[in-house]
mmCIF file of C-alpha atoms in Angstrom:
data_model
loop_
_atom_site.group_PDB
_atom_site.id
_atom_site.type_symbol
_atom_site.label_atom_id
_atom_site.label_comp_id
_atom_site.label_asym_id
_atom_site.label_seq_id
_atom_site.Cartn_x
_atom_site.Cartn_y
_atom_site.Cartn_z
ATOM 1 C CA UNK A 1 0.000 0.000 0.000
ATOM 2 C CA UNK A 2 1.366 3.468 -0.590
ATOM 3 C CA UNK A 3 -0.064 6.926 -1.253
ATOM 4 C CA UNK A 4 -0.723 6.255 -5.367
ATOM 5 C CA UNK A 5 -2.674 3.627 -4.435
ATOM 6 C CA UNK A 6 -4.600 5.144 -1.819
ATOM 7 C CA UNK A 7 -5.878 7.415 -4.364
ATOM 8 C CA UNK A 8 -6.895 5.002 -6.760
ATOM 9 C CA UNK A 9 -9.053 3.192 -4.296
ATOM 10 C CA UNK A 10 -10.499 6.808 -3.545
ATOM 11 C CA UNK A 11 -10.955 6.978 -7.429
ATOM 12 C CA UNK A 12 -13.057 3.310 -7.152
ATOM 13 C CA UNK A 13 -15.110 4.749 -4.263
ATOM 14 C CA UNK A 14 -16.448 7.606 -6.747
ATOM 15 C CA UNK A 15 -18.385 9.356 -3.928
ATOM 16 C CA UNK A 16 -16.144 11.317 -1.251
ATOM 17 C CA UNK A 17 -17.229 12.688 1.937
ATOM 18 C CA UNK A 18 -15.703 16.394 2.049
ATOM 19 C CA UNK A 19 -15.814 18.296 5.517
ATOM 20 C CA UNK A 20 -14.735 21.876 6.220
ATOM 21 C CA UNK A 21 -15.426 24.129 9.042
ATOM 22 C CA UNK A 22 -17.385 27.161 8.589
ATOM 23 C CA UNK A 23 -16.955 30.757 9.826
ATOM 24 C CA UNK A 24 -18.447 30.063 13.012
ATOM 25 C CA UNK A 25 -16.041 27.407 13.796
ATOM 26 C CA UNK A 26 -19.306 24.456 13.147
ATOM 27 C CA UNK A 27 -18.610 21.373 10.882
ATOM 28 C CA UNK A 28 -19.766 20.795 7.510
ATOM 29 C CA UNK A 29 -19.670 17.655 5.526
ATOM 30 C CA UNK A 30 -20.745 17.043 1.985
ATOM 31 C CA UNK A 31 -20.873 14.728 -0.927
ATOM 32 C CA UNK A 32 -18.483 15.182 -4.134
ATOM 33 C CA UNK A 33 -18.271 13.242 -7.336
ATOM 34 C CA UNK A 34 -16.898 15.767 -9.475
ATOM 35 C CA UNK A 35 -13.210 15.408 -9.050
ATOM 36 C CA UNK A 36 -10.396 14.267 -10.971
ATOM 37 C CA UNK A 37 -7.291 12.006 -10.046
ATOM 38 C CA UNK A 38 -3.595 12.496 -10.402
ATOM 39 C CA UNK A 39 -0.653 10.838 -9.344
ATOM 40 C CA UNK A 40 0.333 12.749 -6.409
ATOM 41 C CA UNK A 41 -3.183 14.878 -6.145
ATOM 42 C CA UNK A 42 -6.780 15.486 -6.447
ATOM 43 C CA UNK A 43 -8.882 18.276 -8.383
ATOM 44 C CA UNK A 44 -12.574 18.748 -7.782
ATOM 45 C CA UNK A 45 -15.529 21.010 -8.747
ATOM 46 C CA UNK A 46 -17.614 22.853 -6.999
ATOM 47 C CA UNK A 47 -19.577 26.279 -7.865
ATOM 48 C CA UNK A 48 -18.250 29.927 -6.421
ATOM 49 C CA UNK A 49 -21.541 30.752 -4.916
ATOM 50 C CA UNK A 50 -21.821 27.856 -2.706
ATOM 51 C CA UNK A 51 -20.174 28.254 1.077
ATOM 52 C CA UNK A 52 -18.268 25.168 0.042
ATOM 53 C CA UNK A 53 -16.338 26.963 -1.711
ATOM 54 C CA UNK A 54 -16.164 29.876 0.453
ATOM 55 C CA UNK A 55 -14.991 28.083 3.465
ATOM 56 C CA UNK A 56 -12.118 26.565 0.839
ATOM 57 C CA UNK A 57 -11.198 30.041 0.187
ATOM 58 C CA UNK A 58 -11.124 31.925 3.481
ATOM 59 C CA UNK A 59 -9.495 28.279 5.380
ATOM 60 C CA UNK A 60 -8.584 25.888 2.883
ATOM 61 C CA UNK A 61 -8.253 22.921 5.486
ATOM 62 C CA UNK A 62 -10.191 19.461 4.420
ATOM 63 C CA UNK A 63 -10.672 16.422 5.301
ATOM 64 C CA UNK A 64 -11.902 13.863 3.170
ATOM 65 C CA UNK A 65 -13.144 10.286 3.555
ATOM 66 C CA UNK A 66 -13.669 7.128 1.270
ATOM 67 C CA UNK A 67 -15.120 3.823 2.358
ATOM 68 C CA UNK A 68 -14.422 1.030 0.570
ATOM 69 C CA UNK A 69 -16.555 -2.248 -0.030
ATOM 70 C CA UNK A 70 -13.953 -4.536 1.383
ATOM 71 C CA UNK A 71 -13.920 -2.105 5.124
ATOM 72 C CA UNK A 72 -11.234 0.173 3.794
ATOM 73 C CA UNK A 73 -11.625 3.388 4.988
ATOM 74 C CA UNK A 74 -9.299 6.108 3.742
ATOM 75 C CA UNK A 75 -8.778 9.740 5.106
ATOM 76 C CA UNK A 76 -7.244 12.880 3.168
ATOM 77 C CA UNK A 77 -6.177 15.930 5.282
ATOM 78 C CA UNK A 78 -4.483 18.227 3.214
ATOM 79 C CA UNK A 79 -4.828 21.900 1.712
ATOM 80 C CA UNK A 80 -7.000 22.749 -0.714
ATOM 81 C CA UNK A 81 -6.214 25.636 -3.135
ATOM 82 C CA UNK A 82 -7.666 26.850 -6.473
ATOM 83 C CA UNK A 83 -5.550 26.140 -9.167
ATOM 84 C CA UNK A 84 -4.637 29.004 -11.044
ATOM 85 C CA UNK A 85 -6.704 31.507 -13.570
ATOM 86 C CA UNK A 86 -5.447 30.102 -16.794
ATOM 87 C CA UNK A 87 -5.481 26.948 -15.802
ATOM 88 C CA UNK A 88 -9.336 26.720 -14.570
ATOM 89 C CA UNK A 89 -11.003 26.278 -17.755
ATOM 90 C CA UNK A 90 -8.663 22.608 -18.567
ATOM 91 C CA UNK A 91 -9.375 21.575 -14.992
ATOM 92 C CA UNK A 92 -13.169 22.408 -15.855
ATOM 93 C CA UNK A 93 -13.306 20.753 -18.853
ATOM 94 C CA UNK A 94 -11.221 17.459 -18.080
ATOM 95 C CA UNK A 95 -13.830 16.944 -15.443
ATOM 96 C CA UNK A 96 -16.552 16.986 -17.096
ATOM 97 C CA UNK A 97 -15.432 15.089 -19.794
ATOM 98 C CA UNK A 98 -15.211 12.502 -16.810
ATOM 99 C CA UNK A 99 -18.385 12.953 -15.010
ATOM 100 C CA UNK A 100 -21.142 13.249 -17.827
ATOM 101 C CA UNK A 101 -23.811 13.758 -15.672
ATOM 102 C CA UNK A 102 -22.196 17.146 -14.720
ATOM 103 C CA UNK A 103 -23.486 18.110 -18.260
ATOM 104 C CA UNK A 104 -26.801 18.188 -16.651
ATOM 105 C CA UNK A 105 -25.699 19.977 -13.142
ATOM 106 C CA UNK A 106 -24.273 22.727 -15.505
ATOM 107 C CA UNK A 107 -25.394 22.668 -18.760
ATOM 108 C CA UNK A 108 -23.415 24.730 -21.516
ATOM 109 C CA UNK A 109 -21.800 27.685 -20.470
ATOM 110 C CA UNK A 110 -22.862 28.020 -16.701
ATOM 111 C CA UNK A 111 -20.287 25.338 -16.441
ATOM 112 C CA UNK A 112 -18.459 29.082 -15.856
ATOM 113 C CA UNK A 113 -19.577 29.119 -12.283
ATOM 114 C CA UNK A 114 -17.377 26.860 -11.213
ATOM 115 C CA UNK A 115 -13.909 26.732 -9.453
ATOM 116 C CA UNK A 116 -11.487 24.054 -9.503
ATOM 117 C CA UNK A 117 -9.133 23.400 -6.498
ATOM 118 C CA UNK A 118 -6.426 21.379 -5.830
ATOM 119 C CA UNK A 119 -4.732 19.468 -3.117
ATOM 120 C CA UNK A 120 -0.932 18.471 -3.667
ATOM 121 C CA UNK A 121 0.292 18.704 0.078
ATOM 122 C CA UNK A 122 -1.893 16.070 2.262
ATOM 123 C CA UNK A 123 -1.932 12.842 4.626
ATOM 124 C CA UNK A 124 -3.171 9.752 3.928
ATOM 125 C CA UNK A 125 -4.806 7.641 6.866
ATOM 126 C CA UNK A 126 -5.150 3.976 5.670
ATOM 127 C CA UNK A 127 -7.211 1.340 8.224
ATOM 128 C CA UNK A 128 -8.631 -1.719 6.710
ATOM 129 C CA UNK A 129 -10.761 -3.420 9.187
ATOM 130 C CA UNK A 130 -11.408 -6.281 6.949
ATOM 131 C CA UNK A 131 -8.971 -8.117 8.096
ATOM 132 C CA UNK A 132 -7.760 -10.030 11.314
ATOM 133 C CA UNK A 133 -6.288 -8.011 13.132
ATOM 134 C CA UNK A 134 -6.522 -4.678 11.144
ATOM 135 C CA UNK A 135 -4.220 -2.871 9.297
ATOM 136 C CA UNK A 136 -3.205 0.844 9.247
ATOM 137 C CA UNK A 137 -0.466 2.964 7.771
ATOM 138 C CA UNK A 138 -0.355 6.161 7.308
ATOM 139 C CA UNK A 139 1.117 8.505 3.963
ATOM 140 C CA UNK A 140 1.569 11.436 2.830
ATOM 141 C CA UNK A 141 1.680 13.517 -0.830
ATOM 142 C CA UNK A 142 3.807 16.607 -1.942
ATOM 143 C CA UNK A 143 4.794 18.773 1.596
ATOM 144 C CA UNK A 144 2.314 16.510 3.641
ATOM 145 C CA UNK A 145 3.617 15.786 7.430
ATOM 146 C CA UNK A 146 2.529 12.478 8.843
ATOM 147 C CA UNK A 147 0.887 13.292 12.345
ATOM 148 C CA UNK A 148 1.841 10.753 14.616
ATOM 149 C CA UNK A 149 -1.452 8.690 16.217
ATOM 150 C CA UNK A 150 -2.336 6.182 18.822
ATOM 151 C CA UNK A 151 -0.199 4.981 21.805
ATOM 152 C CA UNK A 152 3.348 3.547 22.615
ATOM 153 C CA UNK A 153 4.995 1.814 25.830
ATOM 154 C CA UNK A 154 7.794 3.928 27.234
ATOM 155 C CA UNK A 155 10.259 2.350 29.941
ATOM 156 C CA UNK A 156 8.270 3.113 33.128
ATOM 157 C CA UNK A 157 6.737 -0.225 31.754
ATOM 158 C CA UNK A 158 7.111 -2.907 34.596
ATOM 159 C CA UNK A 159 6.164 -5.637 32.519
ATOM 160 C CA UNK A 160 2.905 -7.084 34.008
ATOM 161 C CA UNK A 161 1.165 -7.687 30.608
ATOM 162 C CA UNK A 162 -2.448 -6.480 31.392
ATOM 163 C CA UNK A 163 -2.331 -4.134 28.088
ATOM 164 C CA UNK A 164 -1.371 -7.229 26.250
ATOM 165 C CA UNK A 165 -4.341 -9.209 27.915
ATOM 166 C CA UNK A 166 -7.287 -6.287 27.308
ATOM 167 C CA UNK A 167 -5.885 -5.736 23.461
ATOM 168 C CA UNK A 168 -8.780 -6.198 21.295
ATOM 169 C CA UNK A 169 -6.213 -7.079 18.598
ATOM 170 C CA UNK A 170 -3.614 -8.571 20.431
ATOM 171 C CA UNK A 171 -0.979 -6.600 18.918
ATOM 172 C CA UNK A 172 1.025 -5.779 22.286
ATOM 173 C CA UNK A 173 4.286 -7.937 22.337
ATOM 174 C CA UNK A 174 6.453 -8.786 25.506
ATOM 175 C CA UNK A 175 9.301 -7.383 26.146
ATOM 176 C CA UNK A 176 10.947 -4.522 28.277
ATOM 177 C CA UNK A 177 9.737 -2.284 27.640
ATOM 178 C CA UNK A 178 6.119 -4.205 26.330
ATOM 179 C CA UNK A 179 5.564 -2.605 22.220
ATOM 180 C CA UNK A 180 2.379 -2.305 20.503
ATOM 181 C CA UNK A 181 2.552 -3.443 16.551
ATOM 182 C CA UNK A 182 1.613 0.364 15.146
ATOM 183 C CA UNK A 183 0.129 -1.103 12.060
ATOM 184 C CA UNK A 184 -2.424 -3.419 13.975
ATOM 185 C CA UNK A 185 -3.382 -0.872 16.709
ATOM 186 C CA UNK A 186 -6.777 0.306 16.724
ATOM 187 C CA UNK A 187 -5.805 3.360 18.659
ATOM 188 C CA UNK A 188 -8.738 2.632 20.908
ATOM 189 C CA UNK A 189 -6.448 3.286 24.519
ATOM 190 C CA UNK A 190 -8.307 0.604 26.196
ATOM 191 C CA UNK A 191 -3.654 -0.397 27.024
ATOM 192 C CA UNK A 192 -3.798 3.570 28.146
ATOM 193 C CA UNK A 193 -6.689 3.236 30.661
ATOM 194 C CA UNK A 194 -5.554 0.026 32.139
ATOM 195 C CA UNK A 195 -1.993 -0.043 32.722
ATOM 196 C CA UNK A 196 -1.035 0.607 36.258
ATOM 197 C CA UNK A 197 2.622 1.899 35.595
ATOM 198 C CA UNK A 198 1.253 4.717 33.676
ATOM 199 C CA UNK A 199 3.454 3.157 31.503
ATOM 200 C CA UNK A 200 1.090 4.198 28.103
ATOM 201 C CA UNK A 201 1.676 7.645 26.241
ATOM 202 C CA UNK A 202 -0.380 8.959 23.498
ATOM 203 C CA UNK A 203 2.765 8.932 20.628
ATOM 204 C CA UNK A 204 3.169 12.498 20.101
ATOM 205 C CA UNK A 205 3.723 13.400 23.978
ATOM 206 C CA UNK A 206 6.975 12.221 25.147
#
C-alpha cells in the first residue's frame, strides 16, 4: 500500500465525503463526485456561490473520507487551493469530460460558475478493518507531514502484561519495555486506561 494507491481506491469509491469548518467554527460535511485524479493529487468542482467553496477560500483545510466495499476506509487531510486563472477552464473541462452527468448539473456555459481546487500537500490515513487483526499505515503527498497517532509503551513499563491481555487485537508484544505493533493498533487506549505503571503515552507526547 502506498499513497498512489490510496488514491486510486479513492478513485473506485467515486463518492467522497468532504468536511470543512465554517466561519463560526461548526462542521460541515458534503458529498463530491466531481473530481479528478492524479498521481500525487486530487482536483474537484464545486460552484463559487456555494459556502463550500467559500470556506475553501477563506481556510482551505479538508478532510476527506472514502469507504471502501472490502472495510477500507481512507482519510485525506491536506490543503485545498484553487488552481490558477489560466489553468481553470482545462481543470473544468477534463472533469466533465469525466463525469457526464455534470453536463446536466451545468449545462453549456454556466459550467463558468465553477472553481477548480487542488490538493498536492496532504496525509493519507489507511485502516482496513477487513482483516484479522486490522491494518493501518499512514502517507503522505507533496509537503504533507505524517501526524503521529495512537499509543506507545515507554520504559516506566514494569512488565505485568495487562495491556497485552485487554488488546482487542492482540498486537502488544512482551518485552521490556512491552511494544504495541503500530500497524495493527486500533488506537482505541483501552492499554492507556488500564496499565497501572502509567506506563502508556499517546505517541506524540513524550
Amino acid at each position: 500500500m502506498d499513497a498512489k494507491t490510496c488514491l486510486r481506491k479513492l478513485q473506485y469509491v467515486g463518492v467522497l465525503a468532504f468536511a470543512t469548518v465554517d466561519g463560526e467554527g461548526n462542521p460541515q460535511v458534503r458529498n463530491i463526485s466531481a473530481i479528478h485524479y492524479e498521481a500525487d493529487a486530487m482536483y474537484f468542482f464545486t460552484a463559487r456561490g456555494k459556502d463550500f467553496c467559500r470556506e475553501l477560500l477563506e481556510d482551505g483545510r479538508v478532510q476527506v473520507l472514502g469507504y471502501t466495499r472490502y472495510k477500507e476506509m481512507i482519510r485525506l487531510s491536506g490543503k485545498a487551493r484553487p488552481v490558477p486563472q489560466e489553468k481553470q477552464s482545462f481543470w473544468i473541462d477534463t472533469i466533465f469530460h469525466e463525469q457526464p452527468y455534470l453536463a446536466n448539473v451545468y449545462p453549456g456555459d454556466t459550467r463558468d460558475i465553477g472553481i477548480v481546487f487542488e490538493i498536492r500537500d496532504a496525509d493519507i490515513e489507511y485502516f482496513n478493518l477487513g482483516v484479522h487483526p486490522i491494518f493501518r499505515e499512514n502517507y503522505s503527498i507533496g509537503n504533507g507531514r505524517e501526524a503521529a497517532k495512537g499509543y506507545e509503551i515507554t520504559d516506566k513499563c514494569i512488565g505485568c502484561g495487562i495491556c497485552a491481555e485487554h488488546c482487542p487485537q492482540s498486537c502488544i508484544t512482551e518485552g521490556e519495555p512491552f511494544s504495541i505493533q503500530q500497524e495493527h493498533c486500533l488506537h482505541c487506549g483501552s492499554c492507556y486506561e488500564r496499565c497501572p505503571a502509567e506506563a502508556v503515552v499517546k505517541r506524540g507526547e513524550l
